[in-house]
PDB file of C-alpha atoms in Angstrom:
ATOM      1  CA  SER A   1     -47.293  -8.739  49.346  1.00 44.00           C
ATOM      2  CA  GLN A   2     -49.709  -7.704  46.781  1.00 50.00           C
ATOM      3  CA  GLN A   3     -49.218  -9.498  43.423  1.00 66.00           C
ATOM      4  CA  GLY A   4     -52.384  -7.482  41.795  1.00 72.00           C
ATOM      5  CA  GLU A   5     -51.407  -3.873  41.186  1.00 83.00           C
ATOM      6  CA  GLU A   6     -53.966  -2.074  39.475  1.00 86.00           C
ATOM      7  CA  ASP A   7     -53.978   0.819  37.500  1.00 88.00           C
ATOM      8  CA  PRO A   8     -54.893   4.243  38.445  1.00 93.00           C
ATOM      9  CA  GLN A   9     -55.192   4.535  41.588  1.00 93.00           C
ATOM     10  CA  ALA A  10     -58.595   6.758  41.414  1.00 95.00           C
ATOM     11  CA  LEU A  11     -61.455   6.732  38.565  1.00 96.00           C
ATOM     12  CA  SER A  12     -63.763  10.135  38.477  1.00 96.00           C
ATOM     13  CA  ILE A  13     -66.815   9.870  35.898  1.00 96.00           C
ATOM     14  CA  GLN A  14     -69.742  10.886  34.987  1.00 97.00           C
ATOM     15  CA  GLU A  15     -72.873   8.491  35.445  1.00 97.00           C
ATOM     16  CA  GLY A  16     -73.275   7.540  32.390  1.00 97.00           C
ATOM     17  CA  GLU A  17     -70.624   6.832  31.401  1.00 97.00           C
ATOM     18  CA  ASN A  18     -67.902   3.379  30.636  1.00 97.00           C
ATOM     19  CA  ALA A  19     -65.037   3.404  33.883  1.00 96.00           C
ATOM     20  CA  THR A  20     -61.756   1.253  33.167  1.00 97.00           C
ATOM     21  CA  MET A  21     -60.137  -0.003  35.467  1.00 96.00           C
ATOM     22  CA  ASN A  22     -55.935  -3.243  35.068  1.00 96.00           C
ATOM     23  CA  CYS A  23     -55.583  -5.111  37.247  1.00 95.00           C
ATOM     24  CA  SER A  24     -51.434  -6.354  36.898  1.00 94.00           C
ATOM     25  CA  TYR A  25     -50.087  -9.116  38.097  1.00 92.00           C
ATOM     26  CA  LYS A  26     -46.690 -11.195  39.199  1.00 88.00           C
ATOM     27  CA  THR A  27     -46.715 -14.884  38.794  1.00 85.00           C
ATOM     28  CA  SER A  28     -48.582 -18.101  37.208  1.00 87.00           C
ATOM     29  CA  ILE A  29     -53.306 -17.524  38.226  1.00 89.00           C
ATOM     30  CA  ASN A  30     -55.278 -21.341  38.512  1.00 88.00           C
ATOM     31  CA  ASN A  31     -57.851 -17.519  37.896  1.00 91.00           C
ATOM     32  CA  LEU A  32     -58.299 -13.982  38.497  1.00 94.00           C
ATOM     33  CA  GLN A  33     -61.044 -12.810  40.840  1.00 94.00           C
ATOM     34  CA  TRP A  34     -62.905  -8.575  40.895  1.00 96.00           C
ATOM     35  CA  TYR A  35     -64.190  -7.203  43.670  1.00 97.00           C
ATOM     36  CA  ARG A  36     -66.070  -4.294  44.811  1.00 97.00           C
ATOM     37  CA  GLN A  37     -66.411  -2.878  48.023  1.00 96.00           C
ATOM     38  CA  ASN A  38     -68.277   0.347  49.104  1.00 95.00           C
ATOM     39  CA  SER A  39     -67.539   2.630  52.007  1.00 92.00           C
ATOM     40  CA  GLY A  40     -67.569   0.697  55.580  1.00 89.00           C
ATOM     41  CA  ARG A  41     -68.554  -2.622  53.893  1.00 92.00           C
ATOM     42  CA  GLY A  42     -66.819  -5.898  53.450  1.00 93.00           C
ATOM     43  CA  LEU A  43     -66.077  -6.765  50.271  1.00 96.00           C
ATOM     44  CA  VAL A  44     -68.174  -8.705  47.252  1.00 96.00           C
ATOM     45  CA  HIS A  45     -67.170 -10.826  44.948  1.00 94.00           C
ATOM     46  CA  LEU A  46     -68.467  -9.781  41.184  1.00 96.00           C
ATOM     47  CA  ILE A  47     -66.551 -12.008  38.303  1.00 95.00           C
ATOM     48  CA  LEU A  48     -63.303 -15.298  38.225  1.00 93.00           C
ATOM     49  CA  ILE A  49     -62.585 -15.297  34.792  1.00 95.00           C
ATOM     50  CA  ARG A  50     -60.355 -18.465  34.671  1.00 92.00           C
ATOM     51  CA  SER A  51     -56.779 -18.297  33.224  1.00 93.00           C
ATOM     52  CA  ASN A  52     -58.276 -20.542  30.062  1.00 94.00           C
ATOM     53  CA  GLU A  53     -60.087 -17.910  29.399  1.00 96.00           C
ATOM     54  CA  ARG A  54     -60.039 -14.965  27.691  1.00 97.00           C
ATOM     55  CA  GLU A  55     -63.411 -12.134  27.885  1.00 98.00           C
ATOM     56  CA  LYS A  56     -66.663 -13.031  30.917  1.00 97.00           C
ATOM     57  CA  HIS A  57     -69.313 -10.656  30.880  1.00 96.00           C
ATOM     58  CA  SER A  58     -72.028 -10.133  33.543  1.00 95.00           C
ATOM     59  CA  GLY A  59     -74.141  -7.602  33.549  1.00 96.00           C
ATOM     60  CA  ARG A  60     -72.876  -4.649  32.927  1.00 97.00           C
ATOM     61  CA  LEU A  61     -69.238  -5.944  33.664  1.00 98.00           C
ATOM     62  CA  ARG A  62     -66.658  -6.960  31.252  1.00 98.00           C
ATOM     63  CA  VAL A  63     -63.453  -8.337  32.322  1.00 98.00           C
ATOM     64  CA  THR A  64     -60.366  -9.008  30.154  1.00 98.00           C
ATOM     65  CA  LEU A  65     -57.504 -12.306  30.719  1.00 97.00           C
ATOM     66  CA  ASP A  66     -54.159 -11.080  28.609  1.00 97.00           C
ATOM     67  CA  THR A  67     -52.413 -13.763  30.659  1.00 95.00           C
ATOM     68  CA  SER A  68     -49.510 -13.091  28.112  1.00 95.00           C
ATOM     69  CA  LYS A  69     -49.410 -10.365  29.829  1.00 95.00           C
ATOM     70  CA  LYS A  70     -50.182 -11.121  32.572  1.00 94.00           C
ATOM     71  CA  SER A  71     -53.395  -8.595  32.702  1.00 96.00           C
ATOM     72  CA  SER A  72     -56.739  -7.669  33.220  1.00 97.00           C
ATOM     73  CA  SER A  73     -59.572  -5.136  33.206  1.00 97.00           C
ATOM     74  CA  LEU A  74     -63.153  -4.494  34.343  1.00 98.00           C
ATOM     75  CA  LEU A  75     -64.874  -2.248  32.495  1.00 98.00           C
ATOM     76  CA  ILE A  76     -68.111  -1.146  34.023  1.00 98.00           C
ATOM     77  CA  THR A  77     -70.214  -0.126  31.374  1.00 97.00           C
ATOM     78  CA  ALA A  78     -72.780   3.279  31.903  1.00 97.00           C
ATOM     79  CA  SER A  79     -72.478   3.502  35.405  1.00 97.00           C
ATOM     80  CA  ARG A  80     -74.788   4.538  37.606  1.00 97.00           C
ATOM     81  CA  ALA A  81     -73.554   6.586  41.440  1.00 96.00           C
ATOM     82  CA  ALA A  82     -74.411   3.209  42.715  1.00 95.00           C
ATOM     83  CA  ASP A  83     -71.364   2.571  41.208  1.00 97.00           C
ATOM     84  CA  THR A  84     -69.069   4.060  43.345  1.00 97.00           C
ATOM     85  CA  ALA A  85     -66.648   2.182  45.268  1.00 97.00           C
ATOM     86  CA  SER A  86     -63.111   0.434  46.130  1.00 97.00           C
ATOM     87  CA  TYR A  87     -62.469  -2.510  43.116  1.00 97.00           C
ATOM     88  CA  PHE A  88     -59.230  -4.766  43.615  1.00 96.00           C
ATOM     89  CA  CYS A  89     -59.307  -7.775  41.748  1.00 95.00           C
ATOM     90  CA  ALA A  90     -56.614 -11.136  43.084  1.00 93.00           C
ATOM     91  CA  THR A  91     -55.229 -13.804  41.780  1.00 90.00           C
ATOM     92  CA  GLY A  92     -56.151 -17.097  41.946  1.00 84.00           C
ATOM     93  CA  PRO A  93     -53.040 -19.773  42.747  1.00 78.00           C
ATOM     94  CA  THR A  94     -53.556 -23.671  41.642  1.00 73.00           C
ATOM     95  CA  ASN A  95     -53.914 -25.595  44.153  1.00 69.00           C
ATOM     96  CA  ASP A  96     -54.124 -22.737  46.551  1.00 71.00           C
ATOM     97  CA  TYR A  97     -56.971 -21.510  48.145  1.00 70.00           C
ATOM     98  CA  LYS A  98     -55.145 -18.604  49.248  1.00 80.00           C
ATOM     99  CA  LEU A  99     -56.142 -15.004  46.894  1.00 85.00           C
ATOM    100  CA  SER A 100     -53.896 -11.930  46.352  1.00 88.00           C
ATOM    101  CA  PHE A 101     -55.851  -8.378  46.365  1.00 91.00           C
ATOM    102  CA  GLY A 102     -53.836  -5.797  45.348  1.00 90.00           C
ATOM    103  CA  ALA A 103     -54.277  -2.201  46.145  1.00 90.00           C
ATOM    104  CA  GLY A 104     -58.169  -1.011  44.877  1.00 93.00           C
ATOM    105  CA  THR A 105     -58.938   1.401  42.099  1.00 95.00           C
ATOM    106  CA  THR A 106     -61.085   3.487  44.011  1.00 96.00           C
ATOM    107  CA  VAL A 107     -64.355   4.433  41.423  1.00 97.00           C
ATOM    108  CA  THR A 108     -66.482   7.878  41.630  1.00 97.00           C
ATOM    109  CA  VAL A 109     -69.943   8.155  40.060  1.00 97.00           C
ATOM    110  CA  ARG A 110     -71.200  11.707  39.860  1.00 95.00           C
ATOM    111  CA  ALA A 111     -74.229  12.633  39.303  1.00 90.00           C
TER     112      ALA A 111
ATOM    113  CA  ASP B   1     -78.458 -16.452  53.771  1.00 63.00           C
ATOM    114  CA  ALA B   2     -77.260 -14.938  56.819  1.00 82.00           C
ATOM    115  CA  GLY B   3     -74.021 -14.366  54.888  1.00 94.00           C
ATOM    116  CA  VAL B   4     -70.386 -14.246  57.300  1.00 97.00           C
ATOM    117  CA  ILE B   5     -70.711 -13.038  60.416  1.00 97.00           C
ATOM    118  CA  GLN B   6     -69.097 -11.242  62.426  1.00 98.00           C
ATOM    119  CA  SER B   7     -68.540  -9.393  66.167  1.00 97.00           C
ATOM    120  CA  PRO B   8     -68.417  -7.092  66.771  1.00 97.00           C
ATOM    121  CA  ARG B   9     -68.361  -4.796  64.425  1.00 97.00           C
ATOM    122  CA  HIS B  10     -67.378  -1.655  65.960  1.00 97.00           C
ATOM    123  CA  GLU B  11     -64.978  -2.256  69.345  1.00 97.00           C
ATOM    124  CA  VAL B  12     -62.347   0.440  70.576  1.00 98.00           C
ATOM    125  CA  THR B  13     -59.924  -0.787  73.421  1.00 97.00           C
ATOM    126  CA  GLU B  14     -57.262   1.399  75.261  1.00 97.00           C
ATOM    127  CA  MET B  15     -53.447  -0.302  75.230  1.00 97.00           C
ATOM    128  CA  GLY B  16     -52.350  -3.585  77.490  1.00 97.00           C
ATOM    129  CA  GLN B  17     -55.875  -5.380  76.526  1.00 98.00           C
ATOM    130  CA  GLU B  18     -56.895  -8.130  75.298  1.00 98.00           C
ATOM    131  CA  VAL B  19     -58.980  -8.263  71.725  1.00 98.00           C
ATOM    132  CA  THR B  20     -60.855 -10.424  70.612  1.00 98.00           C
ATOM    133  CA  LEU B  21     -63.116 -10.969  66.998  1.00 98.00           C
ATOM    134  CA  ARG B  22     -65.463 -12.873  66.314  1.00 98.00           C
ATOM    135  CA  CYS B  23     -66.660 -14.841  63.292  1.00 98.00           C
ATOM    136  CA  LYS B  24     -69.559 -17.393  62.526  1.00 98.00           C
ATOM    137  CA  PRO B  25     -68.363 -18.899  58.635  1.00 97.00           C
ATOM    138  CA  ILE B  26     -71.580 -19.489  55.589  1.00 96.00           C
ATOM    139  CA  SER B  27     -73.016 -23.031  56.465  1.00 95.00           C
ATOM    140  CA  GLY B  28     -71.054 -25.820  55.238  1.00 92.00           C
ATOM    141  CA  HIS B  29     -68.633 -23.641  54.029  1.00 92.00           C
ATOM    142  CA  ASN B  30     -65.310 -25.543  54.137  1.00 90.00           C
ATOM    143  CA  SER B  31     -62.313 -22.408  54.634  1.00 92.00           C
ATOM    144  CA  LEU B  32     -61.794 -19.901  57.183  1.00 94.00           C
ATOM    145  CA  PHE B  33     -60.159 -16.965  56.345  1.00 95.00           C
ATOM    146  CA  TRP B  34     -59.507 -14.084  58.543  1.00 97.00           C
ATOM    147  CA  TYR B  35     -57.473 -10.457  56.671  1.00 97.00           C
ATOM    148  CA  ARG B  36     -56.707  -7.358  57.729  1.00 97.00           C
ATOM    149  CA  GLN B  37     -57.326  -4.362  56.680  1.00 96.00           C
ATOM    150  CA  THR B  38     -55.552  -0.742  56.534  1.00 94.00           C
ATOM    151  CA  MET B  39     -54.919   2.764  54.487  1.00 89.00           C
ATOM    152  CA  MET B  40     -51.183   0.982  54.222  1.00 89.00           C
ATOM    153  CA  ARG B  41     -51.217  -1.917  54.231  1.00 88.00           C
ATOM    154  CA  GLY B  42     -54.373  -2.433  51.924  1.00 89.00           C
ATOM    155  CA  LEU B  43     -55.732  -6.515  52.736  1.00 93.00           C
ATOM    156  CA  GLU B  44     -53.740  -8.873  54.176  1.00 92.00           C
ATOM    157  CA  LEU B  45     -54.129 -12.165  54.560  1.00 93.00           C
ATOM    158  CA  LEU B  46     -53.536 -13.697  58.498  1.00 96.00           C
ATOM    159  CA  ILE B  47     -54.007 -16.933  58.173  1.00 95.00           C
ATOM    160  CA  TYR B  48     -57.022 -19.253  56.616  1.00 91.00           C
ATOM    161  CA  PHE B  49     -58.651 -22.805  58.148  1.00 93.00           C
ATOM    162  CA  ASN B  50     -59.520 -25.524  55.941  1.00 91.00           C
ATOM    163  CA  ASN B  51     -61.902 -28.143  58.082  1.00 92.00           C
ATOM    164  CA  ASN B  52     -61.254 -26.924  61.337  1.00 94.00           C
ATOM    165  CA  VAL B  53     -57.748 -27.730  61.068  1.00 94.00           C
ATOM    166  CA  PRO B  54     -54.801 -23.904  60.373  1.00 94.00           C
ATOM    167  CA  ILE B  55     -53.278 -24.409  57.118  1.00 90.00           C
ATOM    168  CA  ASP B  56     -51.295 -21.091  56.552  1.00 90.00           C
ATOM    169  CA  ASP B  57     -50.400 -18.637  59.702  1.00 93.00           C
ATOM    170  CA  SER B  58     -47.101 -16.521  58.154  1.00 91.00           C
ATOM    171  CA  GLY B  59     -49.387 -13.744  57.542  1.00 92.00           C
ATOM    172  CA  MET B  60     -50.179 -13.371  62.192  1.00 95.00           C
ATOM    173  CA  PRO B  61     -47.230 -10.835  62.265  1.00 88.00           C
ATOM    174  CA  GLU B  62     -46.539 -11.769  66.240  1.00 86.00           C
ATOM    175  CA  ASP B  63     -47.220 -13.906  68.291  1.00 92.00           C
ATOM    176  CA  ARG B  64     -50.129 -10.884  70.306  1.00 96.00           C
ATOM    177  CA  PHE B  65     -52.259 -12.720  67.007  1.00 97.00           C
ATOM    178  CA  SER B  66     -54.019 -15.719  67.615  1.00 97.00           C
ATOM    179  CA  ALA B  67     -56.733 -18.041  65.221  1.00 98.00           C
ATOM    180  CA  LYS B  68     -58.549 -20.200  66.475  1.00 97.00           C
ATOM    181  CA  MET B  69     -61.539 -22.564  64.945  1.00 97.00           C
ATOM    182  CA  PRO B  70     -62.830 -24.748  68.030  1.00 97.00           C
ATOM    183  CA  ASN B  71     -65.611 -26.216  64.448  1.00 95.00           C
ATOM    184  CA  ALA B  72     -67.115 -25.315  61.516  1.00 95.00           C
ATOM    185  CA  SER B  73     -69.228 -23.093  62.842  1.00 96.00           C
ATOM    186  CA  PHE B  74     -66.877 -20.050  64.380  1.00 97.00           C
ATOM    187  CA  SER B  75     -63.385 -18.731  64.569  1.00 98.00           C
ATOM    188  CA  THR B  76     -61.153 -15.643  67.145  1.00 98.00           C
ATOM    189  CA  LEU B  77     -59.011 -13.998  66.589  1.00 98.00           C
ATOM    190  CA  LYS B  78     -57.509 -12.545  69.742  1.00 98.00           C
ATOM    191  CA  ILE B  79     -54.864  -9.611  70.539  1.00 97.00           C
ATOM    192  CA  GLN B  80     -53.363 -10.318  73.255  1.00 97.00           C
ATOM    193  CA  PRO B  81     -52.081  -7.128  74.235  1.00 97.00           C
ATOM    194  CA  SER B  82     -53.284  -4.807  72.194  1.00 97.00           C
ATOM    195  CA  GLU B  83     -51.003  -1.691  70.688  1.00 97.00           C
ATOM    196  CA  PRO B  84     -52.048   1.264  68.680  1.00 97.00           C
ATOM    197  CA  ARG B  85     -50.694  -0.386  65.190  1.00 96.00           C
ATOM    198  CA  ASP B  86     -53.600  -3.174  65.374  1.00 97.00           C
ATOM    199  CA  SER B  87     -55.606  -0.342  64.343  1.00 97.00           C
ATOM    200  CA  ALA B  88     -57.628  -1.682  61.049  1.00 97.00           C
ATOM    201  CA  VAL B  89     -60.644  -3.550  60.019  1.00 97.00           C
ATOM    202  CA  TYR B  90     -60.559  -6.574  60.622  1.00 98.00           C
ATOM    203  CA  PHE B  91     -62.258  -8.746  58.111  1.00 98.00           C
ATOM    204  CA  CYS B  92     -63.052 -13.174  58.670  1.00 97.00           C
ATOM    205  CA  ALA B  93     -64.199 -14.558  55.238  1.00 96.00           C
ATOM    206  CA  SER B  94     -65.502 -18.228  54.282  1.00 94.00           C
ATOM    207  CA  SER B  95     -65.124 -19.988  50.344  1.00 91.00           C
ATOM    208  CA  PRO B  96     -66.712 -23.770  49.837  1.00 88.00           C
ATOM    209  CA  LEU B  97     -63.954 -26.213  50.142  1.00 69.00           C
ATOM    210  CA  ALA B  98     -66.090 -27.751  47.553  1.00 59.00           C
ATOM    211  CA  ASN B  99     -65.222 -24.904  44.370  1.00 60.00           C
ATOM    212  CA  LEU B 100     -62.261 -25.504  42.959  1.00 59.00           C
ATOM    213  CA  TYR B 101     -62.227 -21.761  42.814  1.00 66.00           C
ATOM    214  CA  ASN B 102     -62.484 -20.585  45.249  1.00 74.00           C
ATOM    215  CA  GLU B 103     -65.024 -16.333  45.624  1.00 86.00           C
ATOM    216  CA  GLN B 104     -63.972 -15.371  48.871  1.00 91.00           C
ATOM    217  CA  PHE B 105     -67.564 -14.892  50.947  1.00 93.00           C
ATOM    218  CA  PHE B 106     -66.618 -11.934  53.229  1.00 95.00           C
ATOM    219  CA  GLY B 107     -67.954 -10.431  56.414  1.00 96.00           C
ATOM    220  CA  PRO B 108     -69.276  -6.886  57.029  1.00 96.00           C
ATOM    221  CA  GLY B 109     -65.712  -6.192  59.343  1.00 97.00           C
ATOM    222  CA  THR B 110     -64.049  -5.338  62.782  1.00 98.00           C
ATOM    223  CA  ARG B 111     -62.644  -2.238  62.453  1.00 97.00           C
ATOM    224  CA  LEU B 112     -60.601  -1.815  66.134  1.00 98.00           C
ATOM    225  CA  THR B 113     -59.550   1.957  67.602  1.00 98.00           C
ATOM    226  CA  VAL B 114     -56.837   0.958  69.847  1.00 98.00           C
ATOM    227  CA  LEU B 115     -55.919   4.030  71.708  1.00 97.00           C
TER     228      LEU B 115
END
């Protein structure tokens, strides 16, 4: 069963705008990860945030984690056409190798 | 590093036929995962191995599915007999054992179509 649930399911923005997507989960986690999937490709790891962290940055990506609300957000700033993809959150439980993936948010960046 | 390698990239077969999907994990990675992705069910974990040993196969849908990892550099996922509802993209992923935060590295996937 899917632990993480992304919101919205789909997002369409203009190039240069920011894109924000959210992930909610149900049980305690060790970490939360975000992955990107371009059409017809495998998933690519973007960023990992640990349960004791609240915010993390990587280039144009900003991830927040609120363990009290069991939620995370991914912000992509100054979006580009190449950011068009599906984005998945995955929760990593404690002492287990299994990740639980959400259904994903499909982001379309219009030129 | 070549990354995770999967073959074939595309497979079209007829119902009832045996299908074998192959995966070569990243050298040095000790954990290997098989996933299935469909529009209806999203990304599902089928089975994962740690040091070539199957740890959790609870996601394997039926006895028609089987997976093996004879050595650290090779794994197979077999479907026998295949059915149209098995049509999906199958991903293999690997992860280094030393990484406690289990970031996974995905292969390009095998798109399976069962007619």
